[in-house]
Structure formats: C-alpha cells, structure tokens
Amino acid sequence: MKEIRHIGILTGGGDCPGLNAVIRAISKTAINYGVEVIGFIDGFKGLVENRYIQLDLRAVSGISHTGGTILGTSNRDNPFQFFTISEGTPQHSDESDRAVANMEHLGLDGLVVIGGDGSLNIADRFAEKGVPIVGVPKTIDNDLSATDVTFGFNTAVNTASEALDRLHTTAESHHRVMVLEVMGRYAGWIALHAGISGGADVILIPEIPYNMDAVISKITQRYRQGKNFSIIVVAEGAIPEDGEMVIRNLVATSHDPIRLGGIGQKVAEDIGNRLQNIEVRVTVLGHLQRGGSPIPYDRILSTRYGVAAVDAFMAGQFGTMVSLRGDMIAAVPIKEAIKEIRRVKPESDLVRAARAVGISFGDKY
Amino acid sequence: MKEIRHIGILTGGGDCPGLNAVIRAISKTAINYGVEVIGFIDGFKGLVENRYIQLDLRAVSGISHTGGTILGTSNRDNPFQFFTISEGTPQHSDESDRAVANMEHLGLDGLVVIGGDGSLNIADRFAEKGVPIVGVPKTIDNDLSATDVTFGFNTAVNTASEALDRLHTTAESHHRVMVLEVMGRYAGWIALHAGISGGADVILIPEIPYNMDAVISKITQRYRQGKNFSIIVVAEGAIPEDGEMVIRNLVATSHDPIRLGGIGQKVAEDIGNRLQNIEVRVTVLGHLQRGGSPIPYDRILSTRYGVAAVDAFMAGQFGTMVSLRGDMIAAVPIKEAIKEIRRVKPESDLVRAARAVGISFGDKY
Amino acid sequence: MKEIRHIGILTGGGDCPGLNAVIRAISKTAINYGVEVIGFIDGFKGLVENRYIQLDLRAVSGISHTGGTILGTSNRDNPFQFFTISEGTPQHSDESDRAVANMEHLGLDGLVVIGGDGSLNIADRFAEKGVPIVGVPKTIDNDLSATDVTFGFNTAVNTASEALDRLHTTAESHHRVMVLEVMGRYAGWIALHAGISGGADVILIPEIPYNMDAVISKITQRYRQGKNFSIIVVAEGAIPEDGEMVIRNLVATSHDPIRLGGIGQKVAEDIGNRLQNIEVRVTVLGHLQRGGSPIPYDRILSTRYGVAAVDAFMAGQFGTMVSLRGDMIAAVPIKEAIKEIRRVKPESDLVRAARAVGISFGDKY
Amino acid sequence: MKEIRHIGILTGGGDCPGLNAVIRAISKTAINYGVEVIGFIDGFKGLVENRYIQLDLRAVSGISHTGGTILGTSNRDNPFQFFTISEGTPQHSDESDRAVANMEHLGLDGLVVIGGDGSLNIADRFAEKGVPIVGVPKTIDNDLSATDVTFGFNTAVNTASEALDRLHTTAESHHRVMVLEVMGRYAGWIALHAGISGGADVILIPEIPYNMDAVISKITQRYRQGKNFSIIVVAEGAIPEDGEMVIRNLVATSHDPIRLGGIGQKVAEDIGNRLQNIEVRVTVLGHLQRGGSPIPYDRILSTRYGVAAVDAFMAGQFGTMVSLRGDMIAAVPIKEAIKEIRRVKPESDLVRAARAVGISFGDKY
C-alpha cells in the first residue's frame, strides 16, 4: 500500500453543529501520524476550483466549541454536474476529472468527506473513480441508517427543547395551543426527542400520519382535565392521513430560501378553525436549529468521528464511512450507509415511552 | 386614611418574563405589612367574574425564576367593554360596576395592576371610579415613557441575541444573508440591543425608516471587504422610507394568531430580488421572546417593582405606577406614564455607538 | 400472578438531574395501567417511618425539567441498619421488618427503587425478603456496569464543560494553568467527557495513575509551542503513580460536608512548586454538578427508564433493574448490576480519541 | 491641539467578561476616525517591553462575544515598580520613562487604559507625566464610585445566579444548608444581586457585618415554617460583627493562587457546629465568575464604553475615564473615579427590597 503523506478534507451540505470539532480532530490526528492536511473551501466547489487552506495545528486551535465550519460549505457543488453561470445562462457540466486532477496535482493521497446523503453519494462516485475516500456522516436530522446517532442532532434537540420550555409558559398563561414546527423532512427524530424532553402533548412526525380528529380530541380531553393549554410539535415532513398530495408543496419550509409557513401553519390553522374559542399560535424554528455551539455530547461525538476517520484512512479502509454502533466506532461501506433513510419506528421503545407519559401522535392509537 | 388590610392583584395583557417574580414580591411584602393578598385569575376577566386565589407564602414560594404568570392572563378582558358570547353572538357590555362590587364584597382595600399600556388605561379608569390603584409597568418592548427599563425586556434581548449567535455561524459557513425578525411594533429597542449584542450588520427599526439601497450597499460593501455574509435584524414595525402604506398590513406578525411572514419576509425577498447570487434566509423569532425563565437582571427588577408597589400602596400613593429612574424606584402618576410611547432616539448615544462599530440602520447616514 | 394495583416508589442517595422525570414517567405509566402510586418521602427513611404522598397526575405534572427530587432523599437511611439518636446517643437498628409491615399495611404490591449502588443493595435485600422490587439505576458518575449510560451523567458533563469554557478564557488571558476538580471517586467518566468537550490539555482519572513529570512535561511542551496556558481536569479520585497512600485521605472532597481541597488542590500545588514562574489556580466544581435542570438527553433517558420500570413491574420481572444497552432498554438482575463498578478502560476508543487530539493523561504514553 | 493619528490600548488586571468587546469598539471607532490602533500585550508589561500587535478590522472581527482579552493581561505589571528577576533575585525598578519612550518611538498620540483601580492609578501617573490618557473602568465587583455599573458585573451575577439555581435543587432534596462563596472583597454587589435573583435566604456582605446568631435564627425559623433547607450567599469579604481580626487572613480566596477555603468555609463550619442535625455544604465559585462569554447586557455596555473612550480622546478629554450615569455615558476625571470604592448602602432601596422578600443579612434587623 502506498504510504499516506497528504490528505484533503471538505465539508458539504447544510450547516451542522460539530463540523469544526470534526475538522480539528481529523487535522490533529493526521498531523500526529505525520500526515499533512489541507481543507477545500466551500465543499466540493473548492475541490473543483482548487481553493483550499493548510490545516496545521494553529488553524484548528480553539475551534471545537464553535458552530459552523471554518472551511465553508455549499449546496450547489456537485462536481459531476457542476453549476456555473456562463454569459448569464446557468449550466451544468461534469468537472469531476478536473477535481481528480487537482487532487493529483496537490499530491493528495485521498480525501475525507464530511457530509450528508448528497455529499456521501458524490464521495462514493469519486471512490469509484479510484480516489481513496473516507466519509464522516453529517445530518442534523439523524436519519442515516448506518449509524446510531449523527453529530449535531443532539444540539438541534437542545435548541428545540429550549424553545418548547419558552412556549410552555406562554401557553399556560394564555391558555393557548402553541404549535412549534421543527426540522425533519423525512424522519421525525428531532420532533420526537424534543417533544418528549419539552413536555409536548402532541407530536406529529412523517412516520405516523396524523388525523386531525385525534389531535382535536387530545386537546379537548386536556381541557376537560382542567389543563387549558396544549403544546404541539410538528416535524416539517409531517403528513395528514388523507392528505399527502395536498401537503407536499408545503413540505419545504426550512429549505425554501425565504417563504415561511409550511405544515406547522397548516396544523395551527386547522386547529384554529375547529376550536374557535381557543387561541392558537405557531412558531417555525427554522435555521436556529442548525447554528450555534455544539453541546458537549456533539463535541465528543464529532471528535471521535474525526479521529476514527483518520484511523480508517491510515488502515486503508477506503470507500467506508465512520459510524457509531452502541458505544463503538466502526467503519462501514459508504454504499450501505446511503442506501436508505433511518426513520422512527412507530412500534419502537421510544415511541412507546412517549405514549406512556401521555403524548399523542395524532393517530387512532 | 383607611387602614389597609386586604388587596387584590392581577396580571393583564401579553406574557412577559418576570411576572411571577413581581407577584411573589408583592405578596411577600404585603404579608410582611400584615396585609392579605388575593390574585384574580386571567387578568381583569377574573375581576369581573370574581375568580381568584389566595396568595399566601406557600402559593408564591419558588416562583421567581419561572416564566409566565401563575395568575393567568387574558387579552380580551376590558371590564368597560366586557366581551361575552351570548347565544352565539359576540357582544360587549360595561361590567366595571360589577368588578367594583366584587372588590367591595371581598373587602378589598385596593388593587395592584401589573400590565402594559392597555391594562394601565383600564386601571386608570378604575382609579377615576375611586378604586385605590397602584400600577406596575409591563411591556417586553421597553417602550413605556415613564420608566428607564421594563422587566422582561432584557430577557427578550437575551433570547434574540442567542438567536443571532446561532444564525451567525450558518451565515458565515454558507455565505448567506440571514434576516431575523424580532418584536417591536412601535419601538425598536429589542432590535437595537440584540443587534449590537449579536453583531448584526444592519438593524431596521420603526424610528429610522430604511432605504433598500442603503441596505444593499452595506451588504455589497461587506462582500468587497471579503466578508461574504451579513446579519440583518428587523423589528416587526420597521418601515421603508417610501412604503408605509404597502407595509402596514404586514406589520402584525407576532400579534396575528397564526399567519407568519411580515416585514422580515419582505426585507428578505427584496434583498433576494436585488442580489440574485446571494442566498437569503429569514427567521421570525415570535413567541420565543415572551416566554421562558427571566434572566437575573429581570428577576431583580421585578422584585424591586413588586416591593415598591406595595410600599406605594401603604403610603397611599394611589393612581401611581412604580418606575425605575437611574438606580432609584419612584412612583409616577399612571396618567403620565401612559401618555406616550418611549421610542429609540435616532441621535442617541446608543444609536451613535452602533453606527461607530459599523452597524447600518438602512438610512443614508 | 397476583394482580398489581398499588405500588410505592422512592429515591435514595445523592441528588441527580432527572430524578423528577423518572418519578413522573413511573407515575404516569402506572396510572395508565390502572395502578395507584405512592411516593415515600426521603428515601428508605420514609419507608421505615411510613411517610409518603400520593402521586397522582396533578402531583407529577410539569416536573420533568426540574432538578432535585420532589420526594426528597436521604444519605443515612438503610432500614437494615437504621440510624436514630436516642437520648443523645446515635444508634443503629434493623428496621427492615417495620418497612415491610408498612408496605403490607398500605396494601402495596411492590416497590420501585431509584438509586445508586447503596440503594440498590438495600433494594436487593428487600427482594430477598420477598418484596417485589424493580430498580432504576442512578449514579451521576456513570460507573454502573449493567448500563451504557445513567441519567444525570450528561447533565453533569455539561456543567463541567461549561466551567471549562469559562476557565479557558481566564487561562489564556493570564497565561495560567487552571485546574478543575470534578466528581468521579472511582471512575473518571465526567473528567474524560468534560475534558474532551472542554478542550482540556491534561485529564487525570482514577483509572490511569498519573506521573507529575508527565504533567509538567505536557505544560512546558505547550509553552515551547507558544501556548502559554494549560487546562487540567482532575477527577476527585485521581491518584499519582507512587502515591496512593498519601492521597487517600484527600479523596473525599465532594462527600465531605464542609472541607474543601482534595486532589485538585494537591495537583495545583505540585505544579506551582515545580513551575515557579507560572501562575496556577484551582477550582472545585463540587455540588454544582449534581443540581439544576436535566438537559434534554437526560430528560428523555429518565422518561424511558421510568416507563420501562413499570413495564418490567407489570411483566413480573422482580429483582431486576432497567438498563440501557445500545438503543434498547432491558431489565437485568439487580445482583449483576451492582456486582462491579464500570470504569474507564485505558485502551478504549474514547481514551484513544482523547490522546489523538493531544490530551495527556499524565502517564508515560 | 495636536492631530490624533495613532493610539495605543492595553488591558490591565484581572480577567473580566466584555474586555474583547471594548477592544473591538475602540478599534472600530478609531479606524472610523482615521486613527490607527495598536494593542500592547499583557497590560503595562507589554508597554514597558514594547510588545504589541496591530488592531485592524480583521484583528477585532468576531470577538465581541468572547471572554478573556485577545491582548492578554498581567497582575504584576506596574511600570513605576516594574518587577523583574535578575540572577534569581526578584527586584523592582521604575521603568515608566522607558514606557513613555516606547510610546514616543511608536509615534503614539496617547493611550487608552482598560483596567480597574490599580491600572487606573498607573494610568493617572502617566497622565501626570504628560501622556494623553483615557480610561475605561473595569471591575467585575462593580465597586467603582464614578459609574453606575461596570461591564462584566452582570455576567458574574448571571454565573452566580445559575450556581444558586443548581444548589437550590440539592438543598431542597437533601434538606441541607448550602453555602455559596462569591467574589466581592470590599463590596457585596455580586452577592446581593445574585442572592436576590437566585432566591437566597441569607446574604452576607462586607457592608453589613453579620451575627451568627441571626443567621442561625433565620435557618431555624425556616425549619419551623416547614422549609427544611436554606441557601446562603457569602461575599468573600463578609465579616462577623465581632471578628474582623480572626477573619482577615481568610479573606483572600479567589486571589490566593491555590488555597481554597475562606469565609464561606468558616460560615459553613460555624453553622455545622451550631446545628448538628443539619447537613451543611459549601461551594466556592472562584474563577468561574471571571471567565466566559459576556451576556448581552455587558456586550452592549462594553461597546458603549469603547466608543465613548475614543470620542473622549478625539475631544481631547485627557485624564478622564468614561462612565455610565443613568442612561448616559459621560467622561469623569480619573482621579475622582479612583478616590473611593462604591459599596452597598445598607439603607438602600435594593437592600430594602431584599429584606421585604424575606432575605436576612445576618444582622439584628
């Protein structure tokens, strides 16, 4: 096996608390192995455009508790369909060979890609082209099947749970129904965790289509028990039993640049229409969930992932992604990791626990 | 002067961090004076409907750090135009005499009203009817002219500032313009304080009409300096120089029950239209600013207000409101306090400081 | 099997964030099963003295985010050696039969014990006497072998990590060595996690005896690299390679009622003596680690434990303790759970990750 | 008047949250005036040794929310009695002329000194030597007479108040007396504010000598009312009525490099000796109060001070210090500012409010 002397890293896709802790851990570990590290700027875009910085000890010092990524990131950066604007016309071209040429020219022995579904798919295609690749899973939604937890997820749960604590006091003082829309397009992990932690009464997630009758029934049942307020957490991908078509075009809140008002607003309006004596309010948490300093749990997980990624690289485990299984870090094939989304199981232990403490999922349970 | 043995208190209008600390301080101080205290439920509504609880030491123990109000509050509770629904038809009637009769029947020697503009106006009308009244000012917007600071305000600034810290990392990683809409219908205090604290680049407030050219110019100037992101804080009452009419119907965000998307969304859309290569995102902080545990500053201020309200009562200073002037608490006539709104002065020291550290107010300064 | 209608619960040993969330989850789940719950006051002490409260839905409403235990707890409460003072003389007697008689008299069908090592040992002895028992593991130190994580632990890590963030800025501004002593008498879990999260340079834990030469060498190496400050986290049970005897009487900091100054102070003094040009400061975190609101992670884990404990009870799995294994909750025999302490493995993945990012454990690694 | 083109700044004395926000505001404001700024490293020490960095926009970008000081600071840096070690022997010499020569050589038109009592005294002596000087007051203890509030103080109050929130739950669960020692050698501001905010039962401050009988009486009175726990906040300079001599050598906790256990420990021991059935615990907050990110209040105040310092400089108001009076920033003579310490007035409004909500100051009130 060729000796490894020089690697590149990049961060792709959306912001996620813990990215800098991963960058720091990779750099420090690599330098310990005697390996030099450069970081491409703005994800795969910098790889194509050959923009990068040196990641020495000074560059990564004191960054593990900071949010964001010192390398920058980009959403439109697929080298296989590279987006440019030429004479006012947007166009796409395959610049993957240029990316490979850049890496060769820089004398890189491989690439560590920190990214979600999209970025890991691109990484896999580079692996097929013969580039030594190791992936680090990044999705704030926690919906990657090859790992128990992804970094950033618990920080997002914290943010959402703090928001619920705040909404709780207003709900109670004003006898209102407060609706909070959180992230989770395809999986309801943030809604489920934050809802249990923040004392929600109803949690609506994509995995359990909801019925508005059941939601209303929960709220009115609480009123009968003398609890004249309710807290409802809605994942942005939540869907009514009978309404997938109607809703689909609303399911984009935090991804749409500017327009607010997705499923959270719809749920609030429906409740308001059905219970006219009750005040309903909606809050969309949006970007607040992606930013800020990672909580200790995520700093530690990010550090472990970063170290493990370099270990996997040095052991020649190319085409793999690091993942957490129980309390162990392991390397799994990228292909397997990106095969399917990990969703909340309606019959799982955690959903069962939520139901046991009185939370409704808006179904006919 | 009649001896004071028994007083009532109530909390009116919107939720505000520190209400419970005021309730506790009033109750403890009164009990020390040998005065009994009852609390009407749901603001003036409970006064009309004769719903109340006893506020003894046990009832107010351990509540000073909690958000919300243990007494509940109401937005539609004016006894002089009391709202009811009779046989499906909403109607208003003057129930102020019933309220006075309730107080007499309970043997109350007066009433402490904790509330904002609206509630203090009602309090003043009861004072005119001969009810001994002392007011405690409550507005999260900090826009009351008779006092330097209102309780709850600094907690709201904290919440908004934390949100800006979170948005900062995402703005920087993605090279985006992030817009945050905060409360402040008539006065930009929260936007101004949070903007300075959270490192905003542009702050738009009702007191300084903005010009979109100036906003765009600030953003592009930053790009030229190599800072490819910007943070913009918008008070919900912010208005463009030329656009009061257009905007007016949008200026209601956090007061409208359900619909999102006011001036913050408009600003984001305008920037997006003008700077098409730049990603713009908007977040509406909304109800998150009203709830949650008061920060120490507000717990202390609330405690001082509560104690001073009882002191004023015992001293027979009826028809007054407690207020903070420098480091002193004083009692001022309610009538004076509610005469006009305290707004940010565009030439003030604080606005000058913001400009000095490079913040633009979207004007041609 | 006898039908279950009525159970008792108690919390024993030291305060731990999450206790109230467990109490709430147990009560709500049991009530869902149609089972009544009472809570004994002050741990086993209340069981002997027949002091208890009814835990209905109202009693456990809104407590899951609060610290402490609404039931109270006690450290000197072993019914098998019950401590009393008779005519000024302290004495111990076996009051376990009285405890059993109380349970019978109350018509209890069994007891859920939420506690650590000590309380679970007592629970096991009651199980041997035929009392249907289910345990819930509680140790802030995370040192229980039958479970991956205990509730409260991650909140303590958070508190310690925030303290390190604070000490960091002072260390850097003053070019100091800052020493922080955290909990962990027999296991260094808090020190290890908080140290990685908080960017410590040296972590001293009971599992890896330290050598002062190695500590000094790490500090001076940093100075040579231009980093003129260092952060050292010391578990209260940390021991020097050659010094077990000397230290033993110091290893009691947070358990000793009043005297401060254990191993943290010793480490600081030793460094101060060896590096006379460098300022050294020590902070003992102490009780701050046990109190306060549980972070979301712990609220969720506590809820799951509480629900699972009742499920185990209803399934007749007496003599067991609920535990977390990977992502699953399981019931394991109490006897097994309390057999041995779970300590940090010096060769584990996590210690390896810490070393990789440059942390020294004060050994000759 | 000579045109101002070039100024130096330095931070002296102990760490304080907000220093970086002041540095940033000074630099940005000066650059706006067309003035260049350099920052001396490690306080006056860097001035004597001619160590400094350029403070351009890049250098001060993104630092306003960070703790510590990017310039470093020093405690032993008086140029008029400059400390050095020559051939192993510590010695002091007057290096003030060397400092002035350095400034002249660098072409500086003056110096902004950010510091407390000690640093402002030195600044004043340089002013007497003809150096144009403006001071910015810095004391976390809030004990400067010329200003209403100093930056950093409210952050320290926050830290102490959060600590009290944590201790509260443990005190209540275990029925303990918890003692927290906070900073405040000569003035009890932190203890007073944190005590009111954190719900303390007893607050002991230097301005009101305490009587142990009164402390004991408050604790036992609470027990009689069914409140079997108490929270006691002790400023490090608190003194018993009859015990100044005994205590003096203990009053040094957070200033002594390493030894713990000052007046907080003494108070805990005295209570423990008098109330033998009650568990007492002590925590010393120490350095945790000085570090960490400034809260928004302090970020804003620091920014205002920094801007005002440059404004004063440009207006030729040399020999002055910026200060906050009500809501206005003003420049006052340094000499006046450092004449006497601002202490808590036992008859003030704030102490009265604390007593009204049931707090004892350990006196015979």
PDB file of N, CA and C in Angstrom, chain A residues 260-313:
ATOM      1  N   LEU A 260     -42.034  31.502   4.529  1.00  0.00           N
ATOM      2  CA  LEU A 260     -42.327  30.775   5.753  1.00  0.00           C
ATOM      3  C   LEU A 260     -43.662  30.073   5.606  1.00  0.00           C
ATOM      4  N   GLY A 261     -43.988  29.251   6.589  1.00  0.00           N
ATOM      5  CA  GLY A 261     -45.340  28.761   6.665  1.00  0.00           C
ATOM      6  C   GLY A 261     -45.566  27.448   5.943  1.00  0.00           C
ATOM      7  N   GLY A 262     -45.201  26.351   6.565  1.00  0.00           N
ATOM      8  CA  GLY A 262     -45.417  25.045   5.974  1.00  0.00           C
ATOM      9  C   GLY A 262     -46.466  24.312   6.764  1.00  0.00           C
ATOM     10  N   ILE A 263     -46.139  23.095   7.137  1.00  0.00           N
ATOM     11  CA  ILE A 263     -47.110  22.232   7.775  1.00  0.00           C
ATOM     12  C   ILE A 263     -47.498  22.742   9.172  1.00  0.00           C
ATOM     13  N   GLY A 264     -46.552  23.393   9.855  1.00  0.00           N
ATOM     14  CA  GLY A 264     -46.848  23.951  11.177  1.00  0.00           C
ATOM     15  C   GLY A 264     -48.004  24.935  11.099  1.00  0.00           C
ATOM     16  N   GLN A 265     -47.950  25.782  10.094  1.00  0.00           N
ATOM     17  CA  GLN A 265     -49.006  26.779   9.926  1.00  0.00           C
ATOM     18  C   GLN A 265     -50.333  26.106   9.579  1.00  0.00           C
ATOM     19  N   LYS A 266     -50.241  25.084   8.718  1.00  0.00           N
ATOM     20  CA  LYS A 266     -51.467  24.361   8.353  1.00  0.00           C
ATOM     21  C   LYS A 266     -52.118  23.716   9.584  1.00  0.00           C
ATOM     22  N   VAL A 267     -51.309  23.068  10.398  1.00  0.00           N
ATOM     23  CA  VAL A 267     -51.840  22.429  11.602  1.00  0.00           C
ATOM     24  C   VAL A 267     -52.497  23.469  12.505  1.00  0.00           C
ATOM     25  N   ALA A 268     -51.801  24.603  12.678  1.00  0.00           N
ATOM     26  CA  ALA A 268     -52.354  25.663  13.537  1.00  0.00           C
ATOM     27  C   ALA A 268     -53.678  26.182  12.989  1.00  0.00           C
ATOM     28  N   GLU A 269     -53.734  26.402  11.679  1.00  0.00           N
ATOM     29  CA  GLU A 269     -54.968  26.900  11.071  1.00  0.00           C
ATOM     30  C   GLU A 269     -56.105  25.899  11.233  1.00  0.00           C
ATOM     31  N   ASP A 270     -55.795  24.620  11.016  1.00  0.00           N
ATOM     32  CA  ASP A 270     -56.837  23.597  11.145  1.00  0.00           C
ATOM     33  C   ASP A 270     -57.389  23.540  12.567  1.00  0.00           C
ATOM     34  N   ILE A 271     -56.486  23.614  13.548  1.00  0.00           N
ATOM     35  CA  ILE A 271     -56.953  23.596  14.936  1.00  0.00           C
ATOM     36  C   ILE A 271     -57.781  24.841  15.216  1.00  0.00           C
ATOM     37  N   GLY A 272     -57.270  25.990  14.761  1.00  0.00           N
ATOM     38  CA  GLY A 272     -57.990  27.259  14.976  1.00  0.00           C
ATOM     39  C   GLY A 272     -59.390  27.220  14.386  1.00  0.00           C
ATOM     40  N   ASN A 273     -59.526  26.595  13.224  1.00  0.00           N
ATOM     41  CA  ASN A 273     -60.842  26.506  12.579  1.00  0.00           C
ATOM     42  C   ASN A 273     -61.796  25.587  13.341  1.00  0.00           C
ATOM     43  N   ARG A 274     -61.239  24.554  13.925  1.00  0.00           N
ATOM     44  CA  ARG A 274     -62.079  23.584  14.612  1.00  0.00           C
ATOM     45  C   ARG A 274     -62.430  24.011  16.035  1.00  0.00           C
ATOM     46  N   LEU A 275     -61.503  24.735  16.700  1.00  0.00           N
ATOM     47  CA  LEU A 275     -61.731  25.117  18.093  1.00  0.00           C
ATOM     48  C   LEU A 275     -61.730  26.629  18.202  1.00  0.00           C
ATOM     49  N   GLN A 276     -62.860  27.231  17.854  1.00  0.00           N
ATOM     50  CA  GLN A 276     -62.838  28.678  17.678  1.00  0.00           C
ATOM     51  C   GLN A 276     -62.695  29.485  18.954  1.00  0.00           C
ATOM     52  N   ASN A 277     -62.936  28.880  20.117  1.00  0.00           N
ATOM     53  CA  ASN A 277     -62.772  29.639  21.361  1.00  0.00           C
ATOM     54  C   ASN A 277     -61.342  29.630  21.874  1.00  0.00           C
ATOM     55  N   ILE A 278     -60.512  28.870  21.202  1.00  0.00           N
ATOM     56  CA  ILE A 278     -59.154  28.696  21.716  1.00  0.00           C
ATOM     57  C   ILE A 278     -58.174  29.440  20.831  1.00  0.00           C
ATOM     58  N   GLU A 279     -57.250  30.169  21.459  1.00  0.00           N
ATOM     59  CA  GLU A 279     -56.209  30.861  20.709  1.00  0.00           C
ATOM     60  C   GLU A 279     -55.108  29.886  20.323  1.00  0.00           C
ATOM     61  N   VAL A 280     -54.689  29.942  19.071  1.00  0.00           N
ATOM     62  CA  VAL A 280     -53.625  29.066  18.565  1.00  0.00           C
ATOM     63  C   VAL A 280     -52.502  29.951  18.034  1.00  0.00           C
ATOM     64  N   ARG A 281     -51.256  29.577  18.283  1.00  0.00           N
ATOM     65  CA  ARG A 281     -50.123  30.324  17.776  1.00  0.00           C
ATOM     66  C   ARG A 281     -49.108  29.343  17.191  1.00  0.00           C
ATOM     67  N   VAL A 282     -48.378  29.779  16.171  1.00  0.00           N
ATOM     68  CA  VAL A 282     -47.391  28.892  15.550  1.00  0.00           C
ATOM     69  C   VAL A 282     -46.026  29.566  15.527  1.00  0.00           C
ATOM     70  N   THR A 283     -44.986  28.783  15.737  1.00  0.00           N
ATOM     71  CA  THR A 283     -43.602  29.254  15.643  1.00  0.00           C
ATOM     72  C   THR A 283     -42.828  28.264  14.770  1.00  0.00           C
ATOM     73  N   VAL A 284     -42.039  28.808  13.829  1.00  0.00           N
ATOM     74  CA  VAL A 284     -41.196  27.951  12.982  1.00  0.00           C
ATOM     75  C   VAL A 284     -39.755  28.139  13.419  1.00  0.00           C
ATOM     76  N   LEU A 285     -39.130  27.073  13.893  1.00  0.00           N
ATOM     77  CA  LEU A 285     -37.803  27.213  14.494  1.00  0.00           C
ATOM     78  C   LEU A 285     -36.723  27.428  13.429  1.00  0.00           C
ATOM     79  N   GLY A 286     -36.892  26.775  12.297  1.00  0.00           N
ATOM     80  CA  GLY A 286     -36.042  27.004  11.140  1.00  0.00           C
ATOM     81  C   GLY A 286     -34.546  26.929  11.390  1.00  0.00           C
ATOM     82  N   HIS A 287     -33.826  27.917  10.906  1.00  0.00           N
ATOM     83  CA  HIS A 287     -32.366  27.895  10.891  1.00  0.00           C
ATOM     84  C   HIS A 287     -31.754  27.897  12.277  1.00  0.00           C
ATOM     85  N   LEU A 288     -32.532  28.301  13.284  1.00  0.00           N
ATOM     86  CA  LEU A 288     -31.970  28.318  14.633  1.00  0.00           C
ATOM     87  C   LEU A 288     -31.474  26.934  15.045  1.00  0.00           C
ATOM     88  N   GLN A 289     -32.033  25.891  14.426  1.00  0.00           N
ATOM     89  CA  GLN A 289     -31.646  24.528  14.776  1.00  0.00           C
ATOM     90  C   GLN A 289     -30.292  24.099  14.212  1.00  0.00           C
ATOM     91  N   ARG A 290     -29.808  24.793  13.213  1.00  0.00           N
ATOM     92  CA  ARG A 290     -28.575  24.372  12.552  1.00  0.00           C
ATOM     93  C   ARG A 290     -27.330  25.048  13.108  1.00  0.00           C
ATOM     94  N   GLY A 291     -27.538  26.202  13.743  1.00  0.00           N
ATOM     95  CA  GLY A 291     -26.389  27.018  14.096  1.00  0.00           C
ATOM     96  C   GLY A 291     -25.984  26.877  15.542  1.00  0.00           C
ATOM     97  N   GLY A 292     -24.999  27.644  15.921  1.00  0.00           N
ATOM     98  CA  GLY A 292     -24.596  27.740  17.306  1.00  0.00           C
ATOM     99  C   GLY A 292     -23.602  26.694  17.725  1.00  0.00           C
ATOM    100  N   SER A 293     -23.171  26.833  18.962  1.00  0.00           N
ATOM    101  CA  SER A 293     -22.125  25.986  19.520  1.00  0.00           C
ATOM    102  C   SER A 293     -22.663  24.583  19.799  1.00  0.00           C
ATOM    103  N   PRO A 294     -21.913  23.542  19.396  1.00  0.00           N
ATOM    104  CA  PRO A 294     -22.384  22.181  19.707  1.00  0.00           C
ATOM    105  C   PRO A 294     -22.364  21.916  21.209  1.00  0.00           C
ATOM    106  N   ILE A 295     -23.364  21.174  21.687  1.00  0.00           N
ATOM    107  CA  ILE A 295     -23.353  20.793  23.106  1.00  0.00           C
ATOM    108  C   ILE A 295     -22.250  19.745  23.314  1.00  0.00           C
ATOM    109  N   PRO A 296     -21.820  19.548  24.572  1.00  0.00           N
ATOM    110  CA  PRO A 296     -20.722  18.618  24.836  1.00  0.00           C
ATOM    111  C   PRO A 296     -20.895  17.247  24.157  1.00  0.00           C
ATOM    112  N   TYR A 297     -22.097  16.703  24.195  1.00  0.00           N
ATOM    113  CA  TYR A 297     -22.313  15.396  23.567  1.00  0.00           C
ATOM    114  C   TYR A 297     -21.825  15.400  22.121  1.00  0.00           C
ATOM    115  N   ASP A 298     -22.159  16.460  21.399  1.00  0.00           N
ATOM    116  CA  ASP A 298     -21.782  16.528  19.991  1.00  0.00           C
ATOM    117  C   ASP A 298     -20.309  16.858  19.782  1.00  0.00           C
ATOM    118  N   ARG A 299     -19.740  17.614  20.710  1.00  0.00           N
ATOM    119  CA  ARG A 299     -18.302  17.882  20.582  1.00  0.00           C
ATOM    120  C   ARG A 299     -17.514  16.587  20.708  1.00  0.00           C
ATOM    121  N   ILE A 300     -17.974  15.744  21.643  1.00  0.00           N
ATOM    122  CA  ILE A 300     -17.279  14.474  21.875  1.00  0.00           C
ATOM    123  C   ILE A 300     -17.483  13.540  20.695  1.00  0.00           C
ATOM    124  N   LEU A 301     -18.722  13.423  20.235  1.00  0.00           N
ATOM    125  CA  LEU A 301     -19.004  12.538  19.103  1.00  0.00           C
ATOM    126  C   LEU A 301     -18.238  12.998  17.860  1.00  0.00           C
ATOM    127  N   SER A 302     -18.219  14.288  17.618  1.00  0.00           N
ATOM    128  CA  SER A 302     -17.501  14.821  16.465  1.00  0.00           C
ATOM    129  C   SER A 302     -16.011  14.508  16.561  1.00  0.00           C
ATOM    130  N   THR A 303     -15.467  14.648  17.756  1.00  0.00           N
ATOM    131  CA  THR A 303     -14.044  14.347  17.956  1.00  0.00           C
ATOM    132  C   THR A 303     -13.768  12.876  17.663  1.00  0.00           C
ATOM    133  N   ARG A 304     -14.649  12.006  18.172  1.00  0.00           N
ATOM    134  CA  ARG A 304     -14.460  10.572  17.937  1.00  0.00           C
ATOM    135  C   ARG A 304     -14.542  10.248  16.451  1.00  0.00           C
ATOM    136  N   TYR A 305     -15.521  10.845  15.762  1.00  0.00           N
ATOM    137  CA  TYR A 305     -15.656  10.596  14.323  1.00  0.00           C
ATOM    138  C   TYR A 305     -14.402  11.050  13.571  1.00  0.00           C
ATOM    139  N   GLY A 306     -13.909  12.229  13.920  1.00  0.00           N
ATOM    140  CA  GLY A 306     -12.736  12.759  13.219  1.00  0.00           C
ATOM    141  C   GLY A 306     -11.520  11.869  13.391  1.00  0.00           C
ATOM    142  N   VAL A 307     -11.285  11.455  14.644  1.00  0.00           N
ATOM    143  CA  VAL A 307     -10.151  10.573  14.915  1.00  0.00           C
ATOM    144  C   VAL A 307     -10.316   9.253  14.158  1.00  0.00           C
ATOM    145  N   ALA A 308     -11.513   8.693  14.223  1.00  0.00           N
ATOM    146  CA  ALA A 308     -11.772   7.393  13.579  1.00  0.00           C
ATOM    147  C   ALA A 308     -11.626   7.480  12.064  1.00  0.00           C
ATOM    148  N   ALA A 309     -11.984   8.615  11.497  1.00  0.00           N
ATOM    149  CA  ALA A 309     -11.870   8.760  10.045  1.00  0.00           C
ATOM    150  C   ALA A 309     -10.411   8.654   9.609  1.00  0.00           C
ATOM    151  N   VAL A 310      -9.518   9.290  10.359  1.00  0.00           N
ATOM    152  CA  VAL A 310      -8.095   9.217  10.010  1.00  0.00           C
ATOM    153  C   VAL A 310      -7.559   7.806  10.258  1.00  0.00           C
ATOM    154  N   ASP A 311      -7.982   7.199  11.377  1.00  0.00           N
ATOM    155  CA  ASP A 311      -7.572   5.820  11.645  1.00  0.00           C
ATOM    156  C   ASP A 311      -7.989   4.914  10.489  1.00  0.00           C
ATOM    157  N   ALA A 312      -9.235   5.066  10.035  1.00  0.00           N
ATOM    158  CA  ALA A 312      -9.724   4.246   8.915  1.00  0.00           C
ATOM    159  C   ALA A 312      -8.879   4.515   7.662  1.00  0.00           C
ATOM    160  N   PHE A 313      -8.562   5.757   7.441  1.00  0.00           N
ATOM    161  CA  PHE A 313      -7.742   6.127   6.280  1.00  0.00           C
ATOM    162  C   PHE A 313      -6.374   5.454   6.344  1.00  0.00           C
TER     163      PHE A 313
END
